[in-house]
Amino acid sequence: MYFCLVQKSLLNTINSPKELRLLNQTDLPQLAQELREFIINIVATKEGHLGASLGVVELTIALHYAFNTPIDQLIWDVGHQAYGHKILTGRKNIFHTNRQLGGISGFPKRDESEYDTFGVGHSSTSISAALGMAIASQLKGENKHHIAVIGDASIASGMAFEGLNHAGVTKANLLIILNDNAIGIDPSVGALKQYLTNVKKGTQKQDNIFEALNFDYSGPIDGHDLNTVIAELERLKTVDGPKLLHVITTKGKGLKQAETNQVKYHAPGKFDAKTGDLAEKSNEVQAPKYQDVFGHTIVELAEQNKNIVGITPAMPTGSSLKYMMEAIPDRAFDVGIAEQHAVTLAAGMSTQGLIPFCNIYSTFLQRAYDQIIHDVALQKLPVIFCLDRAGLVGEDGATHHGVFDLSYLRCIPNLIIFAPRNELELRNIMYTAQLGLKQPIAIRYPRGRGVTIDWKQLYSKIEIGKGVSLKKGKNIAVLSIGTMAKNVTEAIANLDVSHYDMRFVKPLDEHLLHSIFKTYDIVVTVEDHSIKGGFGSAILEFAAIHQYPNTINVLGVPDEFIEHGGVNVLQQSIGLDAESLKHTIESILLI
Ligand SMILES: Cc1ncc(C[n+]2csc(CCOP(=O)(O)OP(=O)(O)O)c2C)c(N)n1
Ligand SMILES: CC(=O)[C@@H](O)[C@H](O)COP(=O)(O)O
Ligand SMILES: [Mg+2]
């Protein structure tokens, strides 16, 4: 008789870390293999962040094995690497809903699980949050551990240093796990990266930077060696005060292609779970991604204008500044996860006559708000801010939707705000901006593809503060800003209404607005942005100041955080898709 030994699945027996902690430590390598396969199989079809989660499979198991989570508080920095954490903490059976509307978030979220002790998505918050929890526990006389897992790129961000600087003078029971895989989304950069590389090579001569800040530093250890990691975590449980354990991991560990092409496999889209091969791209001719219009256009402009420089805080691939970094490396700068530094670096360059294109996702620019006001606008320095990922971004959800920039920028004096309705407008405003603007400008555009196949056309200068008429009709005037023009155009295709692309949120085209308000009784504004303080608010202010009695309908993102899901599905959920806009405008016509 032939017995085939079928290995019992360990992962299927684990619905919480309590059950994980009942396993023999010798069983954990099998669990790690099963967890890795589980992540690969689901992300292969459901998409998401792959590399970072594969890189911390063993670390995740070790942390929940050694610490009494959720009593001991575990915080994941950024949280894109927390898929294993979610699967081991009771969400295995719903993990296939990851990042989908109504499903679980792609990042730890407090209201999703008691094991998600802090909501994350933007980097470098974990040390401050964990320290806050540790100090609170001390004050409450509690005896629990507080662990922050932070990557090598995230720990190089200013906010992380602020946390380290404070923690170093406390007796807080805080353990920082530095997950060092030598890469962010793109290869990590900066002097700290060089320092960590030397530490790993054993060639670091100076004092240990973390010990210099009063941390009990240990490592570097192999973050994939379960026994070594667990032993060190157990030892650190007995060490008082702030501690930092340096672990070395490989991003994408366990999937060959994810290990070798770590940038692409950070978020690879669909792929073959067996071979790792990426899904075939459709070969139909498509409109370009807005990021690539930016990336190729800045190269063209910078080749002609030697004063142009490009800056990205750790998003060369996401922003497509990578093209300029390849073509003109001495004038394109990846400053690491350092949005505040990126803005004021641009300001400094501008004082010397350079023309900086500072490319920062709308949501990440929130981190550099004072720098925009204090270092750029107040001094009227002509920095060109390119806000990629403006508007609803989709599956990254509430932490990443770029729906507040018009509000947070509009109140800043001296700042021009422009939103292109298509790729040609983006190219033309970039061309216009580098001709010698005497003040800063913010250009916002969305994630994803545009609408223009033949987009590499000759440049034309855009007159600052001028909107355009896209359709003449009767009854009402629909005013859109940015790429919402596409949805509006589709919505009113068979309606006798006028449509204007206002292009500028600041300065408004007041001449055009006076004409509109004198011609139409009803005005509708449409924006891929919060209705609080955005484009519609600007129009309401204009009407109030000039005492126009017109009816104004402001359509946009409601005053709430919009969760994760496909962009089209999210737009439908808040009435910004073409079909919903059509019904809304028809109902206004019926009034
Ligand atoms: C403030 C902020 N800026 C940029 C990002 C985009 N981002 C997401 S993950 C990541 C790289 C993180 O690298 P690291 O900290 O080394 O973690 P790893 O992915 O290697 O685990 C970046 C730049 C972000 N989430 N938050
Ligand atoms: C986790 C994180 O913050 C980044 O990976 C972000 O998800 C990138 O977004 P894009 O995919 O829009 O570049
Ligand atoms: Mg890293």
XYZ file of C-alpha atoms and ligand atoms in Angstrom:
631
model
C 0.000 0.000 0.000
C 1.367 3.454 -0.873
C 1.023 6.247 1.661
C 1.578 9.697 0.320
C 2.413 11.983 3.165
C 0.197 15.018 2.663
C 1.546 17.809 4.851
C -1.288 19.243 6.932
C -1.705 22.932 6.233
C -0.677 24.929 9.263
C -1.990 28.205 7.881
C -5.503 26.808 7.758
C -5.339 26.128 11.496
C -4.413 29.706 12.389
C -7.134 32.283 12.873
C -5.232 34.399 15.344
C -1.713 34.812 16.710
C -2.837 32.966 19.828
C -3.038 29.801 17.725
C 0.249 30.685 16.039
C 1.921 30.830 19.424
C 0.781 27.268 20.175
C 2.855 25.908 17.283
C 6.274 24.355 17.819
C 8.981 26.701 16.625
C 10.140 23.921 14.314
C 6.818 24.192 12.460
C 7.296 27.848 11.621
C 9.350 27.414 8.416
C 6.443 25.436 6.942
C 4.052 28.157 8.022
C 6.270 30.736 6.371
C 6.200 28.822 3.110
C 2.415 28.482 3.216
C 1.943 32.151 4.092
C 4.217 33.231 1.243
C 2.304 31.049 -1.240
C -0.998 32.376 0.061
C 0.104 35.977 -0.500
C 1.468 35.222 -3.977
C -1.673 33.364 -5.071
C -4.036 36.126 -4.033
C -2.012 39.156 -5.126
C -1.390 37.458 -8.507
C -5.056 37.949 -9.376
C -6.307 40.614 -6.961
C -3.193 42.818 -7.369
C -1.644 44.961 -4.622
C 1.692 45.501 -2.939
C 3.676 42.268 -3.286
C 7.404 42.704 -2.720
C 7.324 44.293 0.701
C 4.965 41.695 2.168
C 7.017 38.786 0.787
C 10.078 40.350 2.379
C 8.698 40.241 5.920
C 6.967 36.846 6.033
C 9.410 35.427 8.587
C 9.580 38.701 10.529
C 5.789 38.832 10.738
C 5.560 35.283 12.058
C 8.391 35.896 14.536
C 6.819 39.094 15.880
C 3.408 37.522 16.501
C 5.138 34.414 17.903
C 7.404 36.241 20.334
C 5.074 39.024 21.416
C 1.650 38.813 22.988
C -0.201 40.712 20.262
C -2.548 42.566 20.350
C -1.706 43.408 23.993
C 1.826 44.096 22.856
C 1.348 46.841 20.272
C 2.704 46.278 16.751
C 2.843 49.155 14.249
C 3.788 48.672 10.591
C 5.319 51.720 8.909
C 3.539 52.553 5.639
C 1.729 49.246 6.121
C 2.087 48.013 2.539
C 4.113 45.101 3.937
C 1.367 43.976 6.338
C -0.408 41.385 4.177
C 1.058 38.527 6.259
C 0.080 40.360 9.420
C -3.504 40.651 8.201
C -3.665 37.005 7.135
C -2.337 35.776 10.500
C -4.662 38.019 12.503
C -7.975 36.594 11.431
C -8.397 37.991 7.931
C -7.165 35.003 5.885
C -10.640 34.154 4.635
C -11.414 37.722 3.530
C -7.951 38.640 2.320
C -9.115 38.164 -1.271
C -11.179 41.355 -0.786
C -7.993 43.339 -0.164
C -8.152 46.908 -1.530
C -11.584 46.361 -3.132
C -14.657 48.473 -2.408
C -16.261 47.039 0.684
C -13.256 44.797 1.303
C -10.345 45.107 3.681
C -7.898 47.966 3.314
C -4.463 47.474 1.782
C -2.993 49.051 4.897
C -3.469 48.410 8.639
C -6.563 50.237 9.830
C -7.696 50.573 13.446
C -11.372 49.972 12.750
C -10.544 46.813 10.788
C -8.847 44.808 13.557
C -7.583 45.131 17.133
C -4.242 43.904 15.765
C -4.042 46.996 13.552
C -2.962 49.277 16.377
C -2.368 52.336 14.161
C -3.663 53.400 10.760
C -0.874 53.839 8.226
C -0.291 54.442 4.521
C 1.959 57.472 4.583
C 5.469 56.540 5.630
C 7.582 57.261 8.709
C 4.815 57.606 11.304
C 5.395 54.335 13.167
C 8.142 55.487 15.547
C 6.169 58.494 16.769
C 2.994 56.434 17.125
C 4.730 53.575 18.925
C 6.521 56.011 21.225
C 3.217 57.699 22.016
C 1.726 54.333 22.917
C 4.782 53.400 25.004
C 4.713 56.613 27.001
C 0.982 56.185 27.538
C 1.548 52.635 28.820
C 4.228 53.900 31.182
C 1.906 56.584 32.537
C -0.841 53.993 32.976
C 1.533 51.620 34.759
C 1.027 48.958 32.115
C 3.660 46.370 31.262
C 3.490 45.877 27.522
C 5.802 46.059 24.531
C 5.535 48.535 21.650
C 7.124 47.536 18.365
C 7.483 49.674 15.234
C 8.552 47.952 12.006
C 10.053 50.556 9.686
C 11.918 50.189 6.401
C 15.293 51.585 5.403
C 13.736 54.219 3.151
C 11.072 55.266 5.658
C 13.522 55.657 8.558
C 15.413 58.210 6.462
C 12.409 60.541 6.503
C 12.438 63.623 8.744
C 9.514 62.514 10.854
C 11.254 59.249 11.706
C 14.285 61.147 12.980
C 12.012 63.325 15.110
C 10.689 60.128 16.698
C 14.165 58.666 17.220
C 15.382 61.944 18.725
C 12.597 61.970 21.296
C 12.652 58.236 22.045
C 16.367 58.376 22.776
C 15.804 60.462 25.891
C 12.943 58.407 27.279
C 12.819 55.131 29.146
C 9.943 54.016 26.950
C 9.559 50.316 26.311
C 9.944 50.793 22.568
C 11.445 48.371 20.059
C 12.127 49.620 16.558
C 12.699 46.930 13.956
C 14.633 48.433 11.077
C 13.687 46.260 8.110
C 16.645 46.915 5.840
C 16.239 45.606 2.276
C 18.182 48.481 0.696
C 15.204 49.636 -1.344
C 12.138 51.802 -1.081
C 9.896 51.588 -4.130
C 13.018 52.549 -6.051
C 16.500 51.962 -4.603
C 16.794 53.945 -1.383
C 19.120 56.922 -1.457
C 21.165 59.190 0.782
C 23.914 59.125 3.357
C 21.909 56.917 5.721
C 21.630 54.318 2.962
C 25.421 54.444 2.571
C 25.828 54.160 6.342
C 23.542 51.124 6.553
C 25.348 49.520 3.615
C 28.670 49.943 5.408
C 27.199 48.551 8.620
C 26.083 45.481 6.714
C 29.524 45.164 5.090
C 31.225 45.664 8.438
C 33.163 48.611 7.076
C 31.358 51.266 9.113
C 34.068 52.989 11.134
C 32.201 55.729 12.981
C 30.021 55.162 16.020
C 26.737 53.451 15.553
C 24.235 56.216 14.744
C 21.451 54.613 16.774
C 23.630 53.976 19.832
C 24.653 57.609 19.589
C 20.954 58.385 20.142
C 20.866 56.140 23.257
C 19.215 53.185 21.545
C 20.197 49.661 22.463
C 21.192 48.640 18.935
C 21.477 45.005 17.875
C 22.064 43.338 14.533
C 22.239 43.285 11.680
C 20.682 39.813 11.638
C 19.140 37.740 8.864
C 15.474 38.714 8.875
C 14.557 35.460 7.094
C 16.103 33.207 9.758
C 13.172 32.488 12.037
C 15.186 31.021 14.909
C 17.667 33.904 14.967
C 14.939 36.530 14.825
C 12.806 34.870 17.499
C 15.797 34.429 19.803
C 16.739 38.086 19.437
C 13.172 39.265 19.984
C 12.947 37.147 23.141
C 16.222 38.670 24.372
C 15.074 42.201 23.603
C 11.909 41.652 25.642
C 14.185 41.681 28.694
C 16.011 44.901 27.728
C 14.596 48.134 29.110
C 14.249 51.416 27.284
C 14.431 52.238 23.570
C 15.891 49.471 21.407
C 16.556 49.089 17.702
C 16.962 45.726 15.996
C 18.474 45.908 12.506
C 17.266 43.071 10.275
C 18.351 42.391 6.722
C 15.695 41.118 4.344
C 15.143 40.728 0.625
C 12.176 42.545 -0.873
C 10.151 40.013 -2.906
C 11.694 37.047 -1.074
C 10.447 33.717 -2.323
C 9.367 34.775 -5.811
C 12.390 34.870 -8.092
C 11.166 37.643 -10.352
C 10.068 39.733 -7.382
C 13.556 39.399 -5.904
C 15.299 40.364 -9.119
C 12.943 43.091 -10.352
C 12.095 44.640 -7.003
C 10.892 47.969 -8.388
C 8.354 46.411 -10.716
C 7.200 43.842 -8.167
C 6.553 46.459 -5.477
C 3.075 46.542 -7.027
C 3.264 44.356 -10.160
C -0.390 44.203 -11.152
C -1.620 40.774 -12.225
C 0.967 38.026 -12.679
C 1.228 34.248 -13.013
C 1.454 32.898 -9.471
C 3.423 29.854 -10.660
C 6.005 31.506 -12.926
C 5.904 35.054 -11.601
C 5.531 36.304 -15.195
C 3.611 39.562 -15.447
C 0.227 39.440 -17.159
C 0.325 40.288 -20.855
C -0.195 43.994 -21.504
C -2.851 44.778 -24.114
C -1.149 45.815 -27.338
C -3.900 48.198 -28.401
C -2.667 51.793 -28.772
C -3.611 53.575 -25.569
C -3.468 57.130 -24.316
C -0.389 57.656 -22.147
C -0.279 57.720 -18.372
C -0.235 61.302 -17.094
C 2.949 60.502 -15.178
C 4.662 59.575 -18.441
C 3.465 62.760 -20.131
C 5.158 64.592 -17.251
C 8.245 62.392 -17.403
C 8.866 62.696 -21.139
C 7.896 66.363 -21.296
C 10.291 67.441 -18.564
C 13.104 65.703 -20.441
C 12.220 67.553 -23.657
C 11.997 70.885 -21.858
C 15.143 70.321 -19.771
C 17.158 69.470 -22.870
C 16.315 72.925 -24.202
C 16.313 74.839 -20.923
C 19.448 74.182 -18.876
C 17.971 75.850 -15.797
C 15.322 73.153 -15.384
C 15.832 70.691 -12.531
C 13.532 67.869 -11.417
C 12.924 66.716 -7.846
C 11.079 63.695 -6.478
C 10.826 62.491 -2.876
C 11.426 58.759 -3.413
C 9.036 58.306 -6.336
C 11.211 58.237 -9.483
C 9.145 55.415 -11.021
C 5.733 56.516 -9.754
C 6.210 60.082 -10.966
C 8.185 59.058 -14.066
C 10.913 61.514 -13.172
C 13.035 58.397 -13.765
C 13.224 59.375 -17.442
C 14.990 62.612 -16.553
C 17.135 60.828 -13.970
C 18.302 58.543 -16.783
C 18.666 61.228 -19.461
C 19.953 64.193 -17.443
C 21.126 62.704 -14.113
C 22.931 65.807 -12.857
C 19.713 67.838 -12.900
C 17.240 65.262 -11.555
C 17.135 64.496 -7.847
C 15.569 61.698 -5.823
C 15.824 63.056 -2.268
C 14.332 60.014 -0.541
C 11.104 60.052 1.456
C 11.529 63.731 2.300
C 8.681 65.853 0.992
C 9.464 68.797 3.271
C 13.089 68.765 2.179
C 12.085 68.410 -1.493
C 9.993 71.592 -1.377
C 12.570 73.738 0.371
C 15.380 72.303 -1.743
C 13.377 73.518 -4.747
C 12.959 76.904 -3.098
C 16.710 77.194 -2.545
C 17.418 76.241 -6.141
C 14.883 78.787 -7.339
C 16.663 81.618 -5.524
C 19.667 80.862 -7.721
C 17.755 81.076 -10.974
C 17.098 77.385 -11.496
C 13.608 76.288 -12.568
C 12.633 73.422 -10.264
C 9.846 70.997 -11.185
C 9.021 69.524 -7.783
C 6.936 66.405 -8.387
C 5.057 65.203 -5.319
C 1.858 63.147 -5.170
C -1.041 65.327 -3.997
C -1.470 63.248 -0.850
C 2.209 63.226 0.041
C 2.503 66.983 -0.507
C 0.270 67.349 2.523
C 3.404 66.570 4.511
C 5.164 69.725 3.252
C 2.447 72.290 3.797
C 4.441 74.827 5.788
C 7.299 74.619 3.325
C 4.937 75.569 0.478
C 3.728 78.613 2.412
C 6.820 79.706 4.343
C 9.647 78.782 1.970
C 8.046 79.155 -1.456
C 4.890 81.293 -1.663
C 5.823 83.917 0.937
C 9.036 84.553 -0.987
C 7.177 84.279 -4.306
C 9.734 81.773 -5.598
C 8.718 80.318 -8.982
C 8.747 76.652 -8.004
C 6.701 74.425 -10.328
C 4.798 71.903 -8.213
C 3.563 68.876 -10.165
C 0.943 67.122 -8.068
C 0.551 63.661 -9.509
C -2.195 61.335 -8.183
C -4.535 64.292 -7.696
C -8.137 63.171 -7.281
C -9.406 59.724 -6.374
C -6.518 57.269 -6.803
C -8.426 54.003 -6.363
C -7.291 50.953 -4.396
C -4.855 52.780 -2.111
C -7.923 54.387 -0.580
C -8.456 57.108 1.984
C -4.788 57.578 2.946
C -3.828 58.221 -0.675
C -6.737 59.990 -2.444
C -5.458 63.387 -3.580
C -8.694 65.245 -2.853
C -7.577 68.043 -0.568
C -4.903 69.915 -2.545
C -7.164 72.603 -4.013
C -8.410 73.412 -0.520
C -5.011 73.451 1.129
C -3.388 75.405 -1.713
C -6.140 77.870 -2.623
C -5.734 79.978 0.516
C -2.007 80.531 -0.103
C -1.202 83.943 -1.661
C 1.019 84.160 -4.762
C 0.316 80.553 -5.805
C -1.163 79.770 -9.228
C -3.248 76.579 -9.348
C -3.872 74.813 -12.663
C -5.490 71.498 -13.554
C -5.064 70.188 -17.126
C -8.102 68.545 -18.718
C -5.878 66.355 -20.880
C -2.299 65.507 -21.779
C -1.830 68.429 -24.199
C -2.843 70.867 -21.507
C -0.356 69.259 -19.106
C 2.450 69.599 -21.618
C 1.498 73.179 -22.454
C 1.317 74.320 -18.841
C 4.705 72.713 -18.140
C 6.078 74.537 -21.191
C 4.438 77.793 -20.068
C 5.684 77.466 -16.493
C 9.341 77.232 -17.507
C 9.207 80.313 -19.700
C 9.915 82.524 -16.715
C 6.969 82.610 -14.334
C 7.568 85.078 -11.515
C 5.598 83.108 -8.926
C 4.996 79.464 -7.916
C 2.471 77.289 -9.701
C 0.788 74.018 -8.702
C -0.272 71.692 -11.523
C -2.527 68.823 -10.475
C -3.275 65.733 -12.527
C -4.600 62.237 -11.817
C -3.227 58.726 -11.587
C -3.677 56.663 -14.740
C -4.165 57.253 -18.426
C -5.395 60.307 -20.274
C -7.531 60.630 -23.400
C -5.143 61.682 -26.164
C -3.380 59.145 -28.340
C -1.463 61.772 -30.323
C -0.197 63.765 -27.373
C 3.338 64.725 -28.404
C 2.325 67.857 -30.209
C 4.048 71.236 -30.497
C 3.862 73.349 -27.382
C 1.671 76.393 -27.076
C 1.735 78.921 -24.302
C -1.250 79.014 -21.975
C -2.474 82.421 -20.853
C -2.435 82.394 -17.064
C -5.884 82.760 -15.534
C -7.839 81.958 -18.685
C -10.601 79.354 -18.945
C -12.046 77.990 -22.180
C -15.470 77.176 -23.581
C -15.780 73.554 -24.636
C -19.444 73.513 -25.617
C -22.066 76.175 -26.254
C -25.593 75.451 -25.156
C -28.506 77.007 -23.373
C -30.090 76.517 -19.966
C -27.137 75.941 -17.663
C -23.364 76.308 -17.553
C -21.279 73.374 -16.334
C -17.855 74.440 -15.115
C -15.308 71.660 -14.755
C -11.704 71.680 -13.561
C -9.029 69.285 -14.708
C -9.725 65.853 -16.114
C -13.328 65.847 -14.877
C -13.881 67.524 -18.253
C -13.892 64.030 -19.776
C -16.782 62.813 -17.619
C -18.694 66.057 -18.131
C -18.238 65.914 -21.917
C -19.692 62.408 -21.963
C -22.478 63.362 -19.553
C -23.768 66.318 -21.568
C -23.221 64.882 -25.051
C -26.964 64.961 -25.711
C -27.901 67.840 -23.466
C -28.283 71.439 -24.579
C -26.004 72.868 -21.915
C -22.768 74.853 -21.983
C -19.479 73.474 -20.698
C -16.434 75.452 -19.689
C -13.036 74.115 -18.634
C -11.956 76.765 -16.134
C -8.365 75.409 -16.103
C -7.262 77.707 -13.240
C -8.584 77.496 -9.712
C -6.352 80.474 -8.915
C -6.483 83.015 -10.377
C -10.055 82.435 -11.555
C -10.992 83.707 -15.017
C -13.238 86.409 -13.576
C -13.956 87.962 -16.965
C -15.358 84.652 -18.178
C -17.193 84.068 -14.907
C -18.948 87.438 -15.099
C -20.118 86.548 -18.585
C -21.304 83.106 -17.423
C -23.145 84.416 -14.383
C -24.865 87.070 -16.516
C -25.935 84.491 -19.103
C -27.064 81.387 -17.187
C -29.376 81.197 -14.185
C -27.904 77.890 -13.085
C -24.201 77.048 -12.732
C -22.868 73.561 -11.964
C -19.286 72.980 -10.854
C -17.574 69.575 -11.139
C -14.257 68.586 -9.558
C -12.355 65.443 -8.591
C -11.738 67.003 -5.233
C -13.446 67.651 -1.925
C -16.401 70.012 -2.188
C -15.068 71.712 0.939
C -12.781 74.524 -0.078
C -12.078 73.355 -3.613
C -12.996 74.633 -7.054
C -16.722 74.821 -6.343
C -16.032 76.826 -3.192
C -13.982 79.260 -5.253
C -16.954 79.760 -7.593
C -19.308 80.205 -4.643
C -16.987 82.854 -3.213
C -16.884 84.650 -6.573
C -20.685 84.681 -6.795
C -21.035 85.909 -3.222
C -18.489 88.681 -3.623
C -20.212 89.899 -6.794
C -23.682 89.246 -5.355
C -24.835 87.022 -8.162
C -28.181 85.361 -7.325
C -27.553 82.385 -9.614
C -28.186 78.839 -8.421
C -24.872 77.032 -8.019
C -24.599 73.234 -7.715
C -21.227 72.043 -6.439
C -20.449 68.455 -7.466
C -17.362 66.712 -6.136
C -16.051 64.466 -3.387
C -18.286 64.672 -0.311
C -16.948 65.809 3.044
C -15.911 62.331 4.162
C -12.966 59.983 3.664
C -13.506 57.857 0.562
C -12.458 54.256 1.008
C -10.502 52.021 -1.336
C -11.777 50.542 -4.600
C -11.461 50.931 -8.350
C -11.547 54.577 -9.442
C -14.611 54.077 -11.669
C -16.484 52.303 -8.900
C -15.572 55.039 -6.443
C -16.625 57.782 -8.874
C -19.967 56.011 -9.305
C -20.357 55.778 -5.534
C -20.170 59.574 -5.223
C -21.862 60.533 -8.495
C -18.823 61.729 -10.425
C -18.940 59.177 -13.255
C -20.399 60.319 -16.583
C -23.692 58.463 -16.155
C -24.331 59.925 -12.700
C -23.367 63.410 -13.850
C -25.784 63.065 -16.761
C -28.643 62.168 -14.414
C -27.740 64.965 -12.004
C -27.615 67.576 -14.759
C -30.867 66.286 -16.300
C -32.580 66.568 -12.940
C -31.275 70.121 -12.543
C -32.661 70.920 -16.009
C -36.069 69.650 -14.923
C -36.235 72.026 -11.977
C 5.031 60.231 3.085
C 5.115 59.147 2.050
N 5.872 59.360 0.947
C 5.952 58.408 -0.011
C 5.265 57.228 0.118
C 5.293 56.203 -0.998
N 5.939 54.959 -0.544
C 5.252 53.893 -0.208
S 6.230 52.612 0.224
C 7.629 53.527 -0.066
C 8.975 52.943 0.108
C 9.137 52.415 1.496
O 10.415 51.805 1.577
P 10.885 51.159 2.935
O 10.574 52.049 4.063
O 12.304 50.793 2.762
O 9.969 49.878 3.091
P 9.988 48.550 2.198
O 9.004 48.793 1.076
O 11.374 48.351 1.716
O 9.528 47.471 3.131
C 7.294 54.796 -0.492
C 8.267 55.842 -0.879
C 4.481 57.054 1.279
N 3.739 55.934 1.462
N 4.433 58.021 2.221
C 2.350 52.179 -0.494
C 2.535 53.482 -1.152
O 2.309 54.538 -0.607
C 2.923 53.538 -2.564
O 3.349 52.298 -3.059
C 1.724 53.981 -3.345
O 0.766 52.924 -3.253
C 2.119 54.225 -4.777
O 0.991 54.611 -5.477
P 0.940 54.450 -7.066
O 0.723 53.012 -7.333
O -0.207 55.346 -7.468
O 2.261 54.942 -7.584
Mg 13.203 49.115 2.178
